[in-house]
Amino acid sequence: MLQIIKQATILGLVIPLSFVLHGCAVLHKAQLGDIDGRSSKNGTPISIKVSETTVDFGEAARIARNLGGSKSGANVLGNAASTYESYFQYGPRTGTPVFNELYARSVPNELAEKCPGGRITDMISIRETRAYPVVKGEIVRVDAVCIK
Amino acid sequence: MSKIKMGVISTVIGAMLITSGCTYTRAISQTNVPSERGKVVEASVERMMFLGIAFDNDDVPKLVEKLRDKCPNGAIRGILTKDLSTSYLIVIVRKTIAQGYCIKENLAADDADTNLKAAELETEAKI
């Protein structure tokens, strides 16, 4: 009996934890570049990924409100997060707003570093989000082939 | 109307509502279209997600390989990429479609040369 309870507890913890820690992957956009006929024969696959971690204040507000009663500290915190979101995280967007959009600027340089002196072709650019509770990772990933 | 007929009609309407989904286009992109437009090739990847949950997007990069396989001895230019989503009852299907022109490799090289020459001429003109 004790063994069953132990196993149930472990499963009860492990399954939700694996969901929370793994995070969901949300695809926003995929874009292909031209494909070179020579790439499959004499190209080297390269891949780069840049990302920025951010906080979803809307989600934080909803969680905080559900945690406490109407006059609890969690509720006050939820309202504050909601107010912040309504002023700073509104408008059209892809994924969750980040605090610094410069993270994606290094993409051309990183690609060039991976293929010095070569031609980069067969590019696929993927814009995606790795979504954990409240915390989000906004990602730009580029897969390509380097031909020298 | 008999009860059987009503039952059949209700079942058909119910089945239609469950199996048809609302679809929407998330994003579209297009690369430069070549002057020589050969055979049109198309490839797609799709994923069915229960409640819209997916743990990775690793199927998407395979689209390049799939498209390349459709044009083994040539280059693909003028690629149109479409990101689509269809929402069914508790299931979302995400689909990415790529379509382009399969052209012979020497024509692709000519295209690249033309672009290079145009860039060189532009640089000379600026100097």
Tab-separated table of C-alpha atoms in Angstrom:
chain	number	residue	atom	x	y	z
A	1	MET	CA	0.000	0.000	0.000
A	2	LEU	CA	2.779	2.340	1.028
A	3	GLN	CA	4.591	1.490	-2.177
A	4	ILE	CA	1.520	2.417	-4.276
A	5	ILE	CA	1.148	5.754	-2.467
A	6	LYS	CA	4.836	6.443	-2.990
A	7	GLN	CA	4.598	5.673	-6.709
A	8	ALA	CA	1.423	7.754	-7.090
A	9	THR	CA	3.087	10.703	-5.356
A	10	ILE	CA	6.151	10.450	-7.569
A	11	LEU	CA	3.986	10.232	-10.702
A	12	GLY	CA	1.795	13.080	-9.471
A	13	LEU	CA	4.878	15.251	-9.101
A	14	VAL	CA	6.881	14.060	-12.086
A	15	ILE	CA	4.155	14.354	-14.743
A	16	PRO	CA	3.140	17.983	-13.993
A	17	LEU	CA	6.796	18.936	-13.420
A	18	SER	CA	7.844	17.460	-16.760
A	19	PHE	CA	5.148	19.542	-18.462
A	20	VAL	CA	6.148	22.712	-16.618
A	21	LEU	CA	9.910	22.297	-17.075
A	22	HIS	CA	9.759	21.172	-20.687
A	23	GLY	CA	7.649	24.097	-21.873
A	24	CYS	CA	5.538	24.347	-24.979
A	25	ALA	CA	6.930	25.318	-28.356
A	26	VAL	CA	4.877	27.841	-30.283
A	27	LEU	CA	5.670	28.427	-33.936
A	28	HIS	CA	4.966	31.931	-35.181
A	29	LYS	CA	6.556	31.983	-38.604
A	30	ALA	CA	8.767	29.926	-40.904
A	31	GLN	CA	10.396	31.466	-43.944
A	32	LEU	CA	12.399	29.686	-46.636
A	33	GLY	CA	15.115	31.221	-48.770
A	34	ASP	CA	16.138	30.057	-52.246
A	35	ILE	CA	17.489	26.522	-52.473
A	36	ASP	CA	20.742	25.845	-54.255
A	37	GLY	CA	21.122	22.716	-56.344
A	38	ARG	CA	24.687	22.129	-55.142
A	39	SER	CA	23.887	22.308	-51.433
A	40	SER	CA	22.914	18.672	-50.966
A	41	LYS	CA	26.173	17.471	-52.558
A	42	ASN	CA	28.871	19.685	-51.102
A	43	GLY	CA	27.310	21.798	-48.391
A	44	THR	CA	27.712	21.734	-44.623
A	45	PRO	CA	24.579	22.230	-42.519
A	46	ILE	CA	24.797	25.140	-40.083
A	47	SER	CA	22.349	26.307	-37.455
A	48	ILE	CA	22.128	29.305	-35.167
A	49	LYS	CA	19.707	30.275	-32.458
A	50	VAL	CA	19.292	33.582	-30.638
A	51	SER	CA	16.792	34.165	-27.877
A	52	GLU	CA	15.552	36.577	-25.266
A	53	THR	CA	13.828	35.658	-22.020
A	54	THR	CA	10.807	37.671	-21.009
A	55	VAL	CA	7.868	37.747	-18.595
A	56	ASP	CA	4.223	37.534	-19.570
A	57	PHE	CA	2.597	39.976	-17.149
A	58	GLY	CA	-0.911	39.048	-18.295
A	59	GLU	CA	-0.339	35.423	-17.373
A	60	ALA	CA	1.325	36.429	-14.077
A	61	ALA	CA	-1.724	38.552	-13.255
A	62	ARG	CA	-4.142	35.718	-13.967
A	63	ILE	CA	-2.150	33.239	-11.846
A	64	ALA	CA	-1.780	35.684	-8.934
A	65	ARG	CA	-5.498	36.480	-8.955
A	66	ASN	CA	-6.418	32.807	-8.901
A	67	LEU	CA	-4.018	32.107	-6.042
A	68	GLY	CA	-5.440	34.489	-3.456
A	69	GLY	CA	-8.769	35.865	-2.265
A	70	SER	CA	-10.213	39.156	-3.406
A	71	LYS	CA	-8.290	41.208	-0.814
A	72	SER	CA	-5.118	39.126	-0.601
A	73	GLY	CA	-1.612	40.270	-1.435
A	74	ALA	CA	-1.544	37.948	-4.439
A	75	ASN	CA	-4.630	39.653	-5.826
A	76	VAL	CA	-3.076	43.099	-5.361
A	77	LEU	CA	0.053	41.825	-7.113
A	78	GLY	CA	-2.113	40.408	-9.902
A	79	ASN	CA	-3.837	43.740	-10.379
A	80	ALA	CA	-0.468	45.510	-10.512
A	81	ALA	CA	0.807	43.076	-13.145
A	82	SER	CA	-2.398	43.517	-15.120
A	83	THR	CA	-2.021	47.326	-15.001
A	84	TYR	CA	1.589	47.043	-16.163
A	85	GLU	CA	0.492	44.801	-19.043
A	86	SER	CA	-2.287	47.154	-20.124
A	87	TYR	CA	0.176	50.060	-20.351
A	88	PHE	CA	3.317	48.405	-21.672
A	89	GLN	CA	2.416	45.105	-23.357
A	90	TYR	CA	-0.485	46.070	-25.584
A	91	GLY	CA	-0.789	46.280	-29.363
A	92	PRO	CA	-0.007	43.892	-32.204
A	93	ARG	CA	2.768	41.468	-31.447
A	94	THR	CA	4.277	38.081	-32.152
A	95	GLY	CA	4.807	36.146	-28.946
A	96	THR	CA	5.396	37.993	-25.689
A	97	PRO	CA	6.997	41.440	-25.748
A	98	VAL	CA	10.669	41.453	-24.747
A	99	PHE	CA	12.588	44.165	-22.940
A	100	ASN	CA	15.357	44.312	-25.526
A	101	GLU	CA	14.825	43.578	-29.206
A	102	LEU	CA	18.541	43.734	-30.044
A	103	TYR	CA	18.989	39.987	-29.463
A	104	ALA	CA	18.127	39.224	-33.102
A	105	ARG	CA	20.648	41.665	-34.539
A	106	SER	CA	23.520	39.235	-34.240
A	107	VAL	CA	21.962	36.736	-36.676
A	108	PRO	CA	23.904	37.826	-39.821
A	109	ASN	CA	27.213	37.969	-37.898
A	110	GLU	CA	26.703	34.571	-36.308
A	111	LEU	CA	25.850	33.078	-39.684
A	112	ALA	CA	28.960	34.616	-41.232
A	113	GLU	CA	31.099	33.239	-38.397
A	114	LYS	CA	29.753	29.738	-39.011
A	115	CYS	CA	30.600	29.919	-42.714
A	116	PRO	CA	33.720	32.059	-43.176
A	117	GLY	CA	34.297	32.842	-46.847
A	118	GLY	CA	31.483	30.571	-47.956
A	119	ARG	CA	28.081	31.034	-49.482
A	120	ILE	CA	25.062	30.470	-47.246
A	121	THR	CA	22.028	28.980	-48.925
A	122	ASP	CA	18.937	26.802	-48.226
A	123	MET	CA	18.015	29.051	-45.338
A	124	ILE	CA	14.985	28.504	-43.187
A	125	SER	CA	14.258	31.160	-40.578
A	126	ILE	CA	11.996	30.163	-37.731
A	127	ARG	CA	10.427	32.515	-35.232
A	128	GLU	CA	9.173	30.597	-32.213
A	129	THR	CA	8.442	30.856	-28.510
A	130	ARG	CA	9.390	28.431	-25.776
A	131	ALA	CA	6.541	28.937	-23.295
A	132	TYR	CA	6.905	28.145	-19.600
A	133	PRO	CA	4.445	29.373	-16.980
A	134	VAL	CA	4.856	33.199	-16.871
A	135	VAL	CA	8.393	33.035	-18.325
A	136	LYS	CA	8.760	32.936	-22.116
A	137	GLY	CA	11.759	32.478	-24.362
A	138	GLU	CA	11.408	34.362	-27.629
A	139	ILE	CA	13.574	32.580	-30.191
A	140	VAL	CA	14.892	33.201	-33.690
A	141	ARG	CA	16.446	30.126	-35.273
A	142	VAL	CA	18.102	29.919	-38.670
A	143	ASP	CA	19.100	26.632	-40.325
A	144	ALA	CA	21.115	26.805	-43.546
A	145	VAL	CA	23.784	25.149	-45.669
A	146	CYS	CA	27.296	26.557	-46.074
A	147	ILE	CA	28.934	26.001	-49.482
A	148	LYS	CA	32.654	26.659	-49.857
B	1	MET	CA	-40.525	14.405	-40.699
B	2	SER	CA	-39.751	11.051	-39.168
B	3	LYS	CA	-37.542	10.692	-36.139
B	4	ILE	CA	-34.992	8.710	-38.166
B	5	LYS	CA	-34.643	11.530	-40.718
B	6	MET	CA	-34.220	14.081	-37.940
B	7	GLY	CA	-31.583	11.876	-36.356
B	8	VAL	CA	-29.664	11.541	-39.632
B	9	ILE	CA	-29.787	15.294	-40.278
B	10	SER	CA	-28.636	16.068	-36.718
B	11	THR	CA	-25.787	13.563	-37.040
B	12	VAL	CA	-24.676	15.020	-40.377
B	13	ILE	CA	-24.796	18.604	-39.062
B	14	GLY	CA	-22.942	17.529	-35.895
B	15	ALA	CA	-20.298	15.667	-37.912
B	16	MET	CA	-19.867	18.672	-40.210
B	17	LEU	CA	-19.391	20.990	-37.250
B	18	ILE	CA	-16.848	18.673	-35.629
B	19	THR	CA	-14.844	17.808	-38.750
B	20	SER	CA	-14.749	21.261	-40.348
B	21	GLY	CA	-12.379	23.799	-38.866
B	22	CYS	CA	-11.705	27.485	-39.114
B	23	THR	CA	-8.449	28.130	-40.911
B	24	TYR	CA	-6.238	31.171	-40.873
B	25	THR	CA	-2.970	32.302	-42.399
B	26	ARG	CA	-0.341	33.259	-39.862
B	27	ALA	CA	2.393	34.400	-42.228
B	28	ILE	CA	3.430	34.463	-45.870
B	29	SER	CA	6.805	35.178	-47.435
B	30	GLN	CA	8.103	35.186	-51.008
B	31	THR	CA	11.642	35.189	-52.383
B	32	ASN	CA	12.744	36.735	-55.708
B	33	VAL	CA	11.017	35.174	-58.718
B	34	PRO	CA	13.389	34.050	-61.528
B	35	SER	CA	12.846	34.916	-65.192
B	36	GLU	CA	13.057	31.216	-66.120
B	37	ARG	CA	10.048	29.597	-64.455
B	38	GLY	CA	10.378	25.860	-64.718
B	39	LYS	CA	8.440	23.139	-62.989
B	40	VAL	CA	6.536	24.173	-59.874
B	41	VAL	CA	7.444	22.073	-56.837
B	42	GLU	CA	5.660	22.001	-53.520
B	43	ALA	CA	6.315	20.466	-50.124
B	44	SER	CA	4.669	20.791	-46.761
B	45	VAL	CA	4.991	19.784	-43.139
B	46	GLU	CA	2.105	19.596	-40.746
B	47	ARG	CA	1.492	18.796	-37.122
B	48	MET	CA	-1.692	17.938	-35.309
B	49	MET	CA	-1.681	19.361	-31.781
B	50	PHE	CA	-4.100	18.330	-29.058
B	51	LEU	CA	-5.306	21.586	-27.439
B	52	GLY	CA	-2.627	23.350	-29.487
B	53	ILE	CA	0.185	21.916	-27.354
B	54	ALA	CA	3.523	21.071	-29.006
B	55	PHE	CA	6.849	20.500	-27.323
B	56	ASP	CA	9.074	21.351	-30.299
B	57	ASN	CA	8.999	22.658	-33.865
B	58	ASP	CA	11.686	20.309	-35.165
B	59	ASP	CA	9.543	19.162	-38.088
B	60	VAL	CA	9.679	22.592	-39.745
B	61	PRO	CA	13.370	22.582	-40.863
B	62	LYS	CA	12.677	19.283	-42.658
B	63	LEU	CA	10.680	21.327	-45.164
B	64	VAL	CA	13.906	22.378	-46.904
B	65	GLU	CA	14.949	18.758	-47.365
B	66	LYS	CA	11.498	17.770	-48.627
B	67	LEU	CA	11.485	20.588	-51.161
B	68	ARG	CA	15.047	19.782	-52.264
B	69	ASP	CA	14.050	16.164	-52.873
B	70	LYS	CA	11.388	17.374	-55.320
B	71	CYS	CA	14.058	19.053	-57.461
B	72	PRO	CA	17.129	16.767	-57.225
B	73	ASN	CA	19.220	18.194	-60.072
B	74	GLY	CA	18.348	21.834	-59.901
B	75	ALA	CA	17.861	24.900	-57.767
B	76	ILE	CA	14.611	26.236	-56.367
B	77	ARG	CA	13.823	29.915	-56.711
B	78	GLY	CA	10.794	32.122	-56.126
B	79	ILE	CA	9.785	30.256	-52.999
B	80	LEU	CA	6.440	31.109	-51.427
B	81	THR	CA	6.138	29.998	-47.806
B	82	LYS	CA	2.744	29.881	-46.127
B	83	ASP	CA	2.122	29.270	-42.430
B	84	LEU	CA	-1.413	28.073	-41.853
B	85	SER	CA	-3.411	26.930	-38.853
B	86	THR	CA	-6.738	25.121	-38.768
B	87	SER	CA	-8.701	24.877	-35.538
B	88	TYR	CA	-10.888	21.827	-35.073
B	89	LEU	CA	-12.670	20.764	-31.903
B	90	ILE	CA	-9.854	20.560	-29.257
B	91	VAL	CA	-7.254	19.991	-31.995
B	92	ILE	CA	-5.187	22.530	-33.919
B	93	VAL	CA	-3.423	21.537	-37.134
B	94	ARG	CA	-0.416	23.657	-38.006
B	95	LYS	CA	0.792	23.464	-41.606
B	96	THR	CA	3.707	25.092	-43.402
B	97	ILE	CA	3.668	24.928	-47.194
B	98	ALA	CA	6.539	25.908	-49.488
B	99	GLN	CA	6.177	26.237	-53.224
B	100	GLY	CA	8.800	27.305	-55.763
B	101	TYR	CA	10.179	26.983	-59.276
B	102	CYS	CA	12.592	24.140	-59.935
B	103	ILE	CA	15.160	25.438	-62.425
B	104	LYS	CA	18.278	23.933	-63.930
B	105	GLU	CA	21.457	24.538	-61.980
B	106	ASN	CA	23.229	26.494	-64.741
B	107	LEU	CA	20.250	28.855	-64.993
B	108	ALA	CA	20.421	29.395	-61.243
B	109	ALA	CA	24.115	30.175	-61.586
B	110	ASP	CA	23.276	32.619	-64.409
B	111	ASP	CA	20.754	34.270	-62.133
B	112	ALA	CA	23.362	34.625	-59.389
B	113	ASP	CA	25.879	36.011	-61.922
B	114	THR	CA	23.335	38.549	-63.162
B	115	ASN	CA	22.684	39.698	-59.605
B	116	LEU	CA	26.420	39.932	-58.949
B	117	LYS	CA	27.027	41.939	-62.136
B	118	ALA	CA	24.146	44.286	-61.283
B	119	ALA	CA	25.627	44.829	-57.817
B	120	GLU	CA	29.096	45.484	-59.321
B	121	LEU	CA	27.665	47.987	-61.827
B	122	GLU	CA	25.792	49.743	-59.043
B	123	THR	CA	28.986	50.000	-56.979
B	124	GLU	CA	30.936	51.354	-59.987
B	125	ALA	CA	28.212	53.917	-60.673
B	126	LYS	CA	28.415	55.109	-57.063
B	127	ILE	CA	32.203	55.487	-57.314
